[in-house]
Short mmCIF file of C-alpha atoms and ligand atoms in Angstrom, two decimals:
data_model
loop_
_atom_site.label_atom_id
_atom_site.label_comp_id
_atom_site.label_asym_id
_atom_site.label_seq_id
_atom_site.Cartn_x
_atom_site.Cartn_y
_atom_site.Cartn_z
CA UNK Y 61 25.19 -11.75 8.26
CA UNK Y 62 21.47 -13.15 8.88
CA UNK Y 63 19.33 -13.22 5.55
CA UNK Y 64 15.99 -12.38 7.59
CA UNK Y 65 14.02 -12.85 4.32
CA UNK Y 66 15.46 -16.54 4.12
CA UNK Y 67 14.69 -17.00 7.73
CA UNK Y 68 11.06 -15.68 6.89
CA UNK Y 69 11.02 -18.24 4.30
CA UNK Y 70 12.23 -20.89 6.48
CA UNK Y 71 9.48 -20.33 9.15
CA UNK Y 72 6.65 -19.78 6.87
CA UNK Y 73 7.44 -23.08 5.24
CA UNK Y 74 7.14 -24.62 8.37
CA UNK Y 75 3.79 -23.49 9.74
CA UNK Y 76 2.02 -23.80 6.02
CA UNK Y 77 3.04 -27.97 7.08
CA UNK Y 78 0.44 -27.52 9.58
CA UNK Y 79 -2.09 -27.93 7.53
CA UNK Y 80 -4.80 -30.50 6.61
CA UNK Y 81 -3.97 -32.74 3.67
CA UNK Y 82 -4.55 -31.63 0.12
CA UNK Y 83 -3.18 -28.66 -1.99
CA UNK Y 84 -1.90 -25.63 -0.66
CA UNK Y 85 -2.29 -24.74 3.24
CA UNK Y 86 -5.99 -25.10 5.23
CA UNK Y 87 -5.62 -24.39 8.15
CA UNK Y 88 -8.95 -23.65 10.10
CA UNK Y 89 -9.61 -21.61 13.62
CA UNK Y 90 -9.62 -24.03 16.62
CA UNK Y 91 -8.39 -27.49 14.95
CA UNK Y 92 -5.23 -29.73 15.60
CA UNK Y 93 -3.50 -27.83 12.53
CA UNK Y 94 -4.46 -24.36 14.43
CA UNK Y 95 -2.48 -26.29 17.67
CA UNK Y 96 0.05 -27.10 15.66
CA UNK Y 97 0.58 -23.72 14.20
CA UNK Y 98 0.51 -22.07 17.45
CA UNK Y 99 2.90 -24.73 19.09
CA UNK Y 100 5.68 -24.20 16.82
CA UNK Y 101 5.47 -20.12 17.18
CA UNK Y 102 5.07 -19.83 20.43
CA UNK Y 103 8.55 -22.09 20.54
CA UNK Y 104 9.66 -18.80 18.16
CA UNK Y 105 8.45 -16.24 20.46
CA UNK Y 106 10.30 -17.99 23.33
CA UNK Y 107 13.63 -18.34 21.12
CA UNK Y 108 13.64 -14.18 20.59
CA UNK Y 109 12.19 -13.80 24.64
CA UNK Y 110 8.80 -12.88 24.17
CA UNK Y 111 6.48 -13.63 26.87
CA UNK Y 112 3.17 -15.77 25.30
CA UNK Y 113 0.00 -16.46 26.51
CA UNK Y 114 -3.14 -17.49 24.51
CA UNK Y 115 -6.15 -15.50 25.03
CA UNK Y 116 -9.96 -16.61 25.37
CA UNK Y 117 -10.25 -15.69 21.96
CA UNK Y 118 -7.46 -18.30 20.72
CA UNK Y 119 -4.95 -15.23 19.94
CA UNK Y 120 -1.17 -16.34 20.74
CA UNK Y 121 0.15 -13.30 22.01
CA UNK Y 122 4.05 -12.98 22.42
CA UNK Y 123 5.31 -9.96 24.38
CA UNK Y 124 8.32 -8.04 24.47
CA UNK Y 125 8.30 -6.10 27.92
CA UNK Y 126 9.30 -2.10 28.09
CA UNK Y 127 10.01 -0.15 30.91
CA UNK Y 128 7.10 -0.05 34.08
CA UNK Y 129 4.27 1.93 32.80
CA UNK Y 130 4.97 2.38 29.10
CA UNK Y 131 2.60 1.85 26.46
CA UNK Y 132 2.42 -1.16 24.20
CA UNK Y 133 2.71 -1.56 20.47
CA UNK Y 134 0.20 -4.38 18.80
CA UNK Y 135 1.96 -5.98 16.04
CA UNK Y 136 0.55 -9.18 13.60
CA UNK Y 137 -2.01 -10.33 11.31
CA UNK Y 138 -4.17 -14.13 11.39
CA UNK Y 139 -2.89 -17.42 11.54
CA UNK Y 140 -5.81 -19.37 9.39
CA UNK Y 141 -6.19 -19.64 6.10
CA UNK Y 142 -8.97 -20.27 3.23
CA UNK Y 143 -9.07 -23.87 2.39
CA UNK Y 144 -6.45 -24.56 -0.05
CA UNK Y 145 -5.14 -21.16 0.65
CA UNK Y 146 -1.64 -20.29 0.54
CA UNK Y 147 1.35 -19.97 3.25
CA UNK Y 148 1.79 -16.10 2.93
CA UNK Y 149 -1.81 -14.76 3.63
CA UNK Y 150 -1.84 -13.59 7.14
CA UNK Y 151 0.62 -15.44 8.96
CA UNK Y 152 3.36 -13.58 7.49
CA UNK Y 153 1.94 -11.04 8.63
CA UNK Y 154 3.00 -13.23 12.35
CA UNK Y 155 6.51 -13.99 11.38
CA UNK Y 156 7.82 -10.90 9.84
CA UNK Y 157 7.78 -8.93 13.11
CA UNK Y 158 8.72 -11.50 15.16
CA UNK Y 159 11.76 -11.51 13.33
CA UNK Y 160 11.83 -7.90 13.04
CA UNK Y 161 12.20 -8.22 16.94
CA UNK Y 162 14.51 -10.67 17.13
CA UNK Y 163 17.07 -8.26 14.56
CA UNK Y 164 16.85 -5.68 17.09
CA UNK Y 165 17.56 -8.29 19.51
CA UNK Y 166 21.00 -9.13 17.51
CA UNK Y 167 21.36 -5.78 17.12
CA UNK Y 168 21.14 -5.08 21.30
CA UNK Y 169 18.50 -1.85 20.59
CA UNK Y 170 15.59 -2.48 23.60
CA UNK Y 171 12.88 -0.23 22.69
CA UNK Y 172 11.08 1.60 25.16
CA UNK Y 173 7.79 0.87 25.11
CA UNK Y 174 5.87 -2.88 25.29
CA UNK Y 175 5.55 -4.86 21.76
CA UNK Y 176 2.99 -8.00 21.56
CA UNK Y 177 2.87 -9.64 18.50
CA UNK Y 178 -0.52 -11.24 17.71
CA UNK Y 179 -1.34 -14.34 15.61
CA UNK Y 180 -5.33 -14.02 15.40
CA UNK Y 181 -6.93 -17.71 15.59
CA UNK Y 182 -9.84 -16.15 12.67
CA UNK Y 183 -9.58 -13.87 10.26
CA UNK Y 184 -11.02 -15.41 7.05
CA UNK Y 185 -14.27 -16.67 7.93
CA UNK Y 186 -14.04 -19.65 7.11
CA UNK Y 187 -14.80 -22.36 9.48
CA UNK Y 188 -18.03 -20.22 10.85
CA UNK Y 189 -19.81 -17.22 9.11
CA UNK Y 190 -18.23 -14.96 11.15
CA UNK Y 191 -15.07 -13.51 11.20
CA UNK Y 192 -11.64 -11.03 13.15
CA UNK Y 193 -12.97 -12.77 15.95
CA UNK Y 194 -9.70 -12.23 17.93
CA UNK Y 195 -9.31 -8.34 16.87
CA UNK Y 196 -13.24 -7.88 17.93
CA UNK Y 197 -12.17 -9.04 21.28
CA UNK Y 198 -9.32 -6.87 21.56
CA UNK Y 199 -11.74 -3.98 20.50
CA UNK Y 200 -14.20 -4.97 22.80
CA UNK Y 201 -16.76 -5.24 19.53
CA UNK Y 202 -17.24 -8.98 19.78
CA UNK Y 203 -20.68 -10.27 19.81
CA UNK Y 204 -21.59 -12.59 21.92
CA UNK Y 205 -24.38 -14.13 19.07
CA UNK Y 206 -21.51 -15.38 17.37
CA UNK Y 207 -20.71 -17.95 19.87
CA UNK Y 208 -23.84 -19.98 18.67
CA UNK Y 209 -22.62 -20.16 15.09
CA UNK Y 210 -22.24 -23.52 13.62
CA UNK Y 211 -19.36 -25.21 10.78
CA UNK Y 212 -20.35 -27.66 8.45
CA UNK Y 213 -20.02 -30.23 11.04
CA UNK Y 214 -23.14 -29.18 13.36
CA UNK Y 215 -20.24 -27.82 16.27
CA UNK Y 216 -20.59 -24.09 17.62
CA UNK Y 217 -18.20 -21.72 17.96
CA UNK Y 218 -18.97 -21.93 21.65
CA UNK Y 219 -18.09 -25.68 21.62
CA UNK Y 220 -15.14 -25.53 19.37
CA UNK Y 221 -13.37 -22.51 21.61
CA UNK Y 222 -14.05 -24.69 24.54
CA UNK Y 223 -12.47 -28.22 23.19
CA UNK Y 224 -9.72 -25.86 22.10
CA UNK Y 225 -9.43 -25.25 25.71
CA UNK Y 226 -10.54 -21.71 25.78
CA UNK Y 227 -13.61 -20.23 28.21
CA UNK Y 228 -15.36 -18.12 25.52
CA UNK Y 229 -17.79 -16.58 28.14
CA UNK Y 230 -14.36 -14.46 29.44
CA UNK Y 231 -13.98 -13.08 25.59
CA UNK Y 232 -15.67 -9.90 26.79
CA UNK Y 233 -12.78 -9.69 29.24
CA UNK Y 234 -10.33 -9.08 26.38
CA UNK Y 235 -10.94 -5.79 25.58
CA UNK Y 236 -7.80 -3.41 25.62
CA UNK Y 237 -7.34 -0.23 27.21
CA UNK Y 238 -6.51 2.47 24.06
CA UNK Y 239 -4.75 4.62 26.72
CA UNK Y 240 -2.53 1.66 26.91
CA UNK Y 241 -1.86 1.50 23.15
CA UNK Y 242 0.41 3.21 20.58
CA UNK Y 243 -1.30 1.47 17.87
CA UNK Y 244 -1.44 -1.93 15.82
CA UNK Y 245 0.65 -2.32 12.74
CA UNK Y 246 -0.35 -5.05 10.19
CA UNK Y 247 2.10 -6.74 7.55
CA UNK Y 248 0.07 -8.59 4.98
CA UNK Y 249 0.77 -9.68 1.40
CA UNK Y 250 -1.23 -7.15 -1.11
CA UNK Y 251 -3.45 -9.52 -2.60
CA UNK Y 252 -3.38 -7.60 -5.57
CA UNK Y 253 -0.88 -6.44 -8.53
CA UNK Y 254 -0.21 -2.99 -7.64
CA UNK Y 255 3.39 -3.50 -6.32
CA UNK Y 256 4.58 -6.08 -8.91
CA UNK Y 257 3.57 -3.44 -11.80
CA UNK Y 258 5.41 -0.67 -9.70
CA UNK Y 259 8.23 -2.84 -8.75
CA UNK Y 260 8.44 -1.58 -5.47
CA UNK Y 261 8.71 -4.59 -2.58
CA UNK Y 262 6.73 -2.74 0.36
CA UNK Y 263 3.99 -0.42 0.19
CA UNK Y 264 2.00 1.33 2.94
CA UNK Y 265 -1.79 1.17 3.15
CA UNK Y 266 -3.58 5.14 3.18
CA UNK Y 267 -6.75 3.67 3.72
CA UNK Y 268 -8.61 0.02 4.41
CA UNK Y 269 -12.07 0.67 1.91
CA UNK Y 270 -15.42 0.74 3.17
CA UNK Y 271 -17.74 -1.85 1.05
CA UNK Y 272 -21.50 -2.07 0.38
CA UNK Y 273 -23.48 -3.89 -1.34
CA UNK Y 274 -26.58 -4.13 -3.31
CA UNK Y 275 -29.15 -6.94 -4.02
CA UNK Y 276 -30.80 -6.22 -7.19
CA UNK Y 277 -34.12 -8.38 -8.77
CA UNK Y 278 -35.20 -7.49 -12.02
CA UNK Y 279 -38.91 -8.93 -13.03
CA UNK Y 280 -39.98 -9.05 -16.77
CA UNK Y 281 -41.68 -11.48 -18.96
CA UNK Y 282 -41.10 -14.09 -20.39
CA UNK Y 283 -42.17 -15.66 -23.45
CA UNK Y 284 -41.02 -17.80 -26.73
CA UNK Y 285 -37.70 -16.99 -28.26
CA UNK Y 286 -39.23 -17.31 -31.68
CA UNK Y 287 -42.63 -16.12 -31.25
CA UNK Y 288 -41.91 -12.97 -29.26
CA UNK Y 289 -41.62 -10.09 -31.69
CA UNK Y 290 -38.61 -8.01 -30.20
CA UNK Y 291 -40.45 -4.81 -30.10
CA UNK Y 292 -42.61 -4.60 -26.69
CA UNK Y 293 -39.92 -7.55 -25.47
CA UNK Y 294 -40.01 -7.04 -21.25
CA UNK Y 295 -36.40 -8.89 -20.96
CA UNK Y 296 -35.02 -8.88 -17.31
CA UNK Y 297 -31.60 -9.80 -18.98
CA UNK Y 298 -31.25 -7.25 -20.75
CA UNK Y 299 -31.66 -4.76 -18.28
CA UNK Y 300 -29.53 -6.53 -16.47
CA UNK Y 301 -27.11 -6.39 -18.92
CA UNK Y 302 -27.35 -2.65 -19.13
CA UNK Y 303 -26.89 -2.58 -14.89
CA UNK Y 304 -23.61 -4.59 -15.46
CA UNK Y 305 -21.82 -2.36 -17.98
CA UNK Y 306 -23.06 0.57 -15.82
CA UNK Y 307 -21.33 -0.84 -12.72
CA UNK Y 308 -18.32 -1.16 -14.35
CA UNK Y 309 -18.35 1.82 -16.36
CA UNK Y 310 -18.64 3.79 -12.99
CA UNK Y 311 -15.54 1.81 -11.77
CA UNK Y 312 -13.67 2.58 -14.48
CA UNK Y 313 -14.55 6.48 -14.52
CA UNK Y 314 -14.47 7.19 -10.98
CA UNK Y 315 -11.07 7.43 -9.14
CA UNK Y 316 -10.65 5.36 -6.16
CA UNK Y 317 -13.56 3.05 -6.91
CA UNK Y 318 -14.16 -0.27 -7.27
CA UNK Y 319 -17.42 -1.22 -8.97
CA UNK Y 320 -18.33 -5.10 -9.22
CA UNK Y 321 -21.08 -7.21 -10.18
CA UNK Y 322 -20.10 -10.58 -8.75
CA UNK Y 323 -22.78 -13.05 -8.90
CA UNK Y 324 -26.25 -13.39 -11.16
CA UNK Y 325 -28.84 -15.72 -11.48
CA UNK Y 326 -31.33 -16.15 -14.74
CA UNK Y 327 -35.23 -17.68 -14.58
CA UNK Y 328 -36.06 -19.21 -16.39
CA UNK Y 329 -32.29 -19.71 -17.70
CA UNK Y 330 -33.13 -21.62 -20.61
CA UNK Y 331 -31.78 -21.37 -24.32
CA UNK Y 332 -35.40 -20.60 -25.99
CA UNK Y 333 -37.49 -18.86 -23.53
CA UNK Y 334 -36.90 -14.45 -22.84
CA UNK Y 335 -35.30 -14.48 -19.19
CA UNK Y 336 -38.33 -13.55 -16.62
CA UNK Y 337 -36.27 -12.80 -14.11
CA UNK Y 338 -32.94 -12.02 -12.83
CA UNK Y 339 -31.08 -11.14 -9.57
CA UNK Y 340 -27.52 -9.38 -9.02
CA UNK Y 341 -25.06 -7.85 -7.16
CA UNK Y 342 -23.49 -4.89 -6.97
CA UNK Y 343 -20.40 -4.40 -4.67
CA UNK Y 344 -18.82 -0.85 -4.69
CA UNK Y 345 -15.41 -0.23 -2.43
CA UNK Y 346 -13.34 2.66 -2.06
CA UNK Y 347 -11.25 4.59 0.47
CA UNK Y 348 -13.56 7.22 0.59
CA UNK Y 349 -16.93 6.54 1.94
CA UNK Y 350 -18.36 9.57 0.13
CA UNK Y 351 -17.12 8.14 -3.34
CA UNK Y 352 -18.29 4.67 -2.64
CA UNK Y 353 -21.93 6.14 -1.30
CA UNK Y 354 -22.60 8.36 -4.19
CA UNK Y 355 -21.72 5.40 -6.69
CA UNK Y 356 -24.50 3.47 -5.01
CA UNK Y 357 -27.22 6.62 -4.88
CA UNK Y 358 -26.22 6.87 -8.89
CA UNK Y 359 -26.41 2.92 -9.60
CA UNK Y 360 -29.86 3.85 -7.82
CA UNK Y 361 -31.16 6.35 -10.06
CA UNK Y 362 -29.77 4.53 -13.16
CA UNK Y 363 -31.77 1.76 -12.25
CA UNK Y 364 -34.86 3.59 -12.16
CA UNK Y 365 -34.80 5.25 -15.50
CA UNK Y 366 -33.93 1.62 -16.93
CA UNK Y 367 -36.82 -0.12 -14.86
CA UNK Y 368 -39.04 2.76 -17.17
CA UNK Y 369 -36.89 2.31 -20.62
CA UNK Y 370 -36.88 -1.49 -20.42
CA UNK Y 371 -40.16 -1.92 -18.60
CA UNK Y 372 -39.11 -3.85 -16.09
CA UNK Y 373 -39.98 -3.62 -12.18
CA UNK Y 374 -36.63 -3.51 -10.61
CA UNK Y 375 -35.99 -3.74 -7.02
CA UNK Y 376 -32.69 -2.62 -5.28
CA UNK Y 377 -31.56 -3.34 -1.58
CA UNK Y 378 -28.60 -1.81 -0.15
CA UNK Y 379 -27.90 -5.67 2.18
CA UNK Y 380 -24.67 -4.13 3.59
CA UNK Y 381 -22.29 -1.39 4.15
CA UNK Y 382 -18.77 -0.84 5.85
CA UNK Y 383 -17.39 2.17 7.00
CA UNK Y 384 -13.87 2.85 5.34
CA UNK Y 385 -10.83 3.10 7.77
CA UNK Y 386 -8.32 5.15 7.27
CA UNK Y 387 -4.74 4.12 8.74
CA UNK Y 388 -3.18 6.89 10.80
CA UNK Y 389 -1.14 9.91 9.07
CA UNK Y 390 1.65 9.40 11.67
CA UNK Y 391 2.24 5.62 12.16
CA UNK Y 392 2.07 5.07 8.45
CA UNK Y 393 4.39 8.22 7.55
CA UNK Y 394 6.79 6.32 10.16
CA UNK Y 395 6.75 3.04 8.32
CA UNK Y 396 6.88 4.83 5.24
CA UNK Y 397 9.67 6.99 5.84
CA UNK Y 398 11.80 4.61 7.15
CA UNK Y 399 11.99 2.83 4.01
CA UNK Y 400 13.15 5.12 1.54
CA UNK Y 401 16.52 4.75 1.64
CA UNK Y 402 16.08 1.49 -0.35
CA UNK Y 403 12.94 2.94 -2.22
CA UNK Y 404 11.09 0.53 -0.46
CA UNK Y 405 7.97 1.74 1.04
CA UNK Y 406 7.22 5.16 -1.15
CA UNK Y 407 3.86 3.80 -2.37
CA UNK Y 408 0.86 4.52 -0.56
CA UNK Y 409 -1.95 2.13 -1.82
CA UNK Y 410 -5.62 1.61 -0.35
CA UNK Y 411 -6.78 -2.16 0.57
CA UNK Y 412 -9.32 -3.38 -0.88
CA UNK Y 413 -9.97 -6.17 1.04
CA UNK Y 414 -10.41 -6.28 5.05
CA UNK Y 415 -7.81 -6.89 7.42
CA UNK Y 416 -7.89 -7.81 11.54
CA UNK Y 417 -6.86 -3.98 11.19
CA UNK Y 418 -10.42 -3.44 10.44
CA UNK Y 419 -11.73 -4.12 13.75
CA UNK Y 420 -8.48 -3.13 15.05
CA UNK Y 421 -9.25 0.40 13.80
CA UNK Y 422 -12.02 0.34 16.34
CA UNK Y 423 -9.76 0.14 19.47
CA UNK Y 424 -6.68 2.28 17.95
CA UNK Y 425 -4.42 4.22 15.43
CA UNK Y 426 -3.11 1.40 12.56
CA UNK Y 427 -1.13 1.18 9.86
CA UNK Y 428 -0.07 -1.55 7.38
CA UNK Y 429 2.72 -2.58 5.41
CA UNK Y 430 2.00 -4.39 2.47
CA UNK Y 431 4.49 -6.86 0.77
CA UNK Y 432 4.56 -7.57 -2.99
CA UNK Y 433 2.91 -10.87 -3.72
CA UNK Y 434 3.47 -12.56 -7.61
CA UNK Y 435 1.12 -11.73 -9.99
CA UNK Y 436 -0.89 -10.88 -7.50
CA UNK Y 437 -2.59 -13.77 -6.67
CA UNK Y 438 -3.87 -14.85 -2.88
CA UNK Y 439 -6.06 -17.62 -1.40
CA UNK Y 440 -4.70 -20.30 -3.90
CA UNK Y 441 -1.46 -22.43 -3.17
CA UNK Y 442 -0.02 -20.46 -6.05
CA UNK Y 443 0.28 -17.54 -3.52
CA UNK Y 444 3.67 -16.47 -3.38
CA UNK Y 445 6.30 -13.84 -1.77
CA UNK Y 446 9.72 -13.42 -2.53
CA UNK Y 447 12.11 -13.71 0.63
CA UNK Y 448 13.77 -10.53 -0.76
CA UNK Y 449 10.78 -8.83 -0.35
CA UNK Y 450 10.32 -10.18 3.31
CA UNK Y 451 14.08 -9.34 4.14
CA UNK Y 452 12.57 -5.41 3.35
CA UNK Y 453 9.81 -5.95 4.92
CA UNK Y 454 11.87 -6.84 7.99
CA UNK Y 455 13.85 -4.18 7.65
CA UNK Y 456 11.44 -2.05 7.10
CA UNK Y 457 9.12 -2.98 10.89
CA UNK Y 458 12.81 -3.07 12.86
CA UNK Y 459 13.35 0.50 11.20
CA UNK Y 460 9.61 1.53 11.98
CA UNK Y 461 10.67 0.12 15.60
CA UNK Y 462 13.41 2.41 16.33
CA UNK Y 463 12.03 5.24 14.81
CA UNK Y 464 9.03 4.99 17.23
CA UNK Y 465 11.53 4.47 19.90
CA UNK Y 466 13.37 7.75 18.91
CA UNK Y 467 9.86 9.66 18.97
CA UNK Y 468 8.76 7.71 22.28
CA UNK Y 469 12.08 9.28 23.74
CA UNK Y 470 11.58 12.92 22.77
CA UNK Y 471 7.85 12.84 23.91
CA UNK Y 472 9.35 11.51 27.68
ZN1 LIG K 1883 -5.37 -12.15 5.36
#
């Protein structure tokens, strides 16, 4: 009998090699490790039959044909990774369905309808400051802007496509057809501890959050440590001080949030002076765009009854905001069900970080499958996945596959 999970294992060890040198995996969009990567799965995708082709958009794309005239089934995740990133986040996401195809394969089910499975060339956002580049295309989102983006290195995105061998001006060309579609399905490592404290291998994502965020500046006065008196004391840090617990405070209180001040900067920042000045963030996410919105409009008013208390001018900017997406009832209640004659995929979690399925959620229904990563941990070479817990996953997309068969029957 195979051990899929070991064969997972196998392959993923063998793409994280293409990497650059170093710790971990880095493996950038449109460089010889990116090549490499691609080279050895397209070689998979021919083993199990797939058809490949590489888009404009540096997407390998393996296809399983159906019958003339049925619809098509996106299946995969990214195939770069943070620098010094790990050899589970994304491309698994690549490898587990291939190899959920290839079971069927052993197994002699054909499926009737089309299945491509994707391995997105950028995903992370690393390289340029951009990012889903691939799934934009697909979605017909992609902006052209992008293409004049530069890396470290002074090269554009538009130069780096085309050395890769790519015409970026045909990305627009990319865009699917939903008609054609019966959805994307993403597998992806959690990134978080949720599954590890349930002990449950798989679980299936309700919802990917929508984000915003908030630039704060607080402006006080300063003056000497010792010679200030406290009373009448305009400190910036201290209201700022009062923001963070309030963030968090509302994270902890408020279901299906999280509430995050990430990053801070002090003036004058010195050990005997009151702090002048101070600027924050404040990052809420949630599932539910109406939670995540009314955390912000509170953080809002808070703010302004401080800025009066403390005596402080304090200025807020809401610098971004993403729309939540929720995966769809049906796919997801397919890849759930499926599983739950092991126990494996009962838990229905949110994401709280974005996925290709983002952008994918632009173009069609999606669902994802999350597997169980230890303690947690992602974008370090510490990033790990049990091959048990890819063996379910496995199971768990070639069960998904026949079930949709089954349904695609009925409908016909
Ligand atoms: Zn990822």
């Amino acid at each position: 009998m195979t051990d899929w999970g070991a064969r997972a294992e196998c392959l993923l060890s063998q793409v994280a090699a293409c990497s650059e040198p170093g710790p971990g995996v880095t493996r950038l969009p449109f460089t010889p490790e990116h090549r490499a990567a691609i080279d050895l799965l397209q070689t998979q995708m021919e083993e199990i039959g797939l058809t490949v082709t590489l888009d404009h958009a540096g997407t390998l794309i393996g296809r399983s044909e159906g019958p003339p005239g049925s619809r098509t089934l996106l299946m995969g995740s990214h195939q770069d990774s943070v620098r010094e990133g790990g050899a589970y986040d994304g491309i698994m996401g690549v490898v587990l369905p291939l190899l959920a195809l290839d079971k069927l394969r052993a197994e002699g089910i054909e499926l009737p309808f089309s299945v491509e499975v994707l391995a997105f060339a950028d995903e992370e956002g690393v390289r340029f400051p951009t990012a889903l580049v691939g799934s934009r295309a697909l979605a017909g989102t992609f902006d052209d802007a992008v293409l004049s983006m530069t890396d470290t290195q002074g090269v554009t995105l538009r130069e780096a496509m085309a050395c890769f061998g790519l015409n970026p001006e045909q990305i627009r060309t990319l865009s699917r057809n939903p008609e054609d579609l019966l959805g994307f399905v993403e597998t992806h490592i959690e990134q978080g501890p949720v599954l590890e404290r349930e002990e449950r291998p798989l679980g299936v994502v309700s919802a990917i959050c929508g984000i915003e965020r908030h630039q704060i500046e607080i402006t006080g006065e300063t003056g000497h440590a010792g010679t200030l008196p406290m009373s009448g004391r305009r400190d910036a840090l201290v209201a700022a001080a009062a923001i963070v617990a309030e963030v968090d405070r509302m994270g902890q209180s408020t279901p299906n949030l999280r509430a995050t001040v990430g990053a801070l900067t002090v003036e004058p920042n010195v050990v005997n002076a009151v702090p002048r000045r101070v600027t924050l963030t404040a990052e809420f996410r949630s599932p539910d765009d109406a939670t995540r919105s009314a955390a912000g409009d509170a953080l809002h008013h808070f703010m302004q009854n401080l800025a009066a208390d403390r005596k402080t001018a304090i200025n807020a900017e809401k610098t971004y905001a993403q729309m939540a997406q929720p995966c769809d009832a049906t796919l997801s209640a397919q890849l759930a069900g499926r599983g739950t004659d092991k126990g494996a995929c009962g838990l229905l979690l949110p994401s709280g970080a974005t996925h290709d399925a983002s952008a994918m959620a632009d173009l069609c229904p999606i669902a994802m499958l999350f597997v169980r990563c230890r303690d947690g941990v992602s974008h370090t070479p510490e990033e790990f996945a049990a091959k048990d817990d890819m063996g379910a996953a496995i199971d768990a997309l070639a069960s998904f596959l026949t079930a949709l068969a089954r349904k695609d029957s009925e409908n016909s």
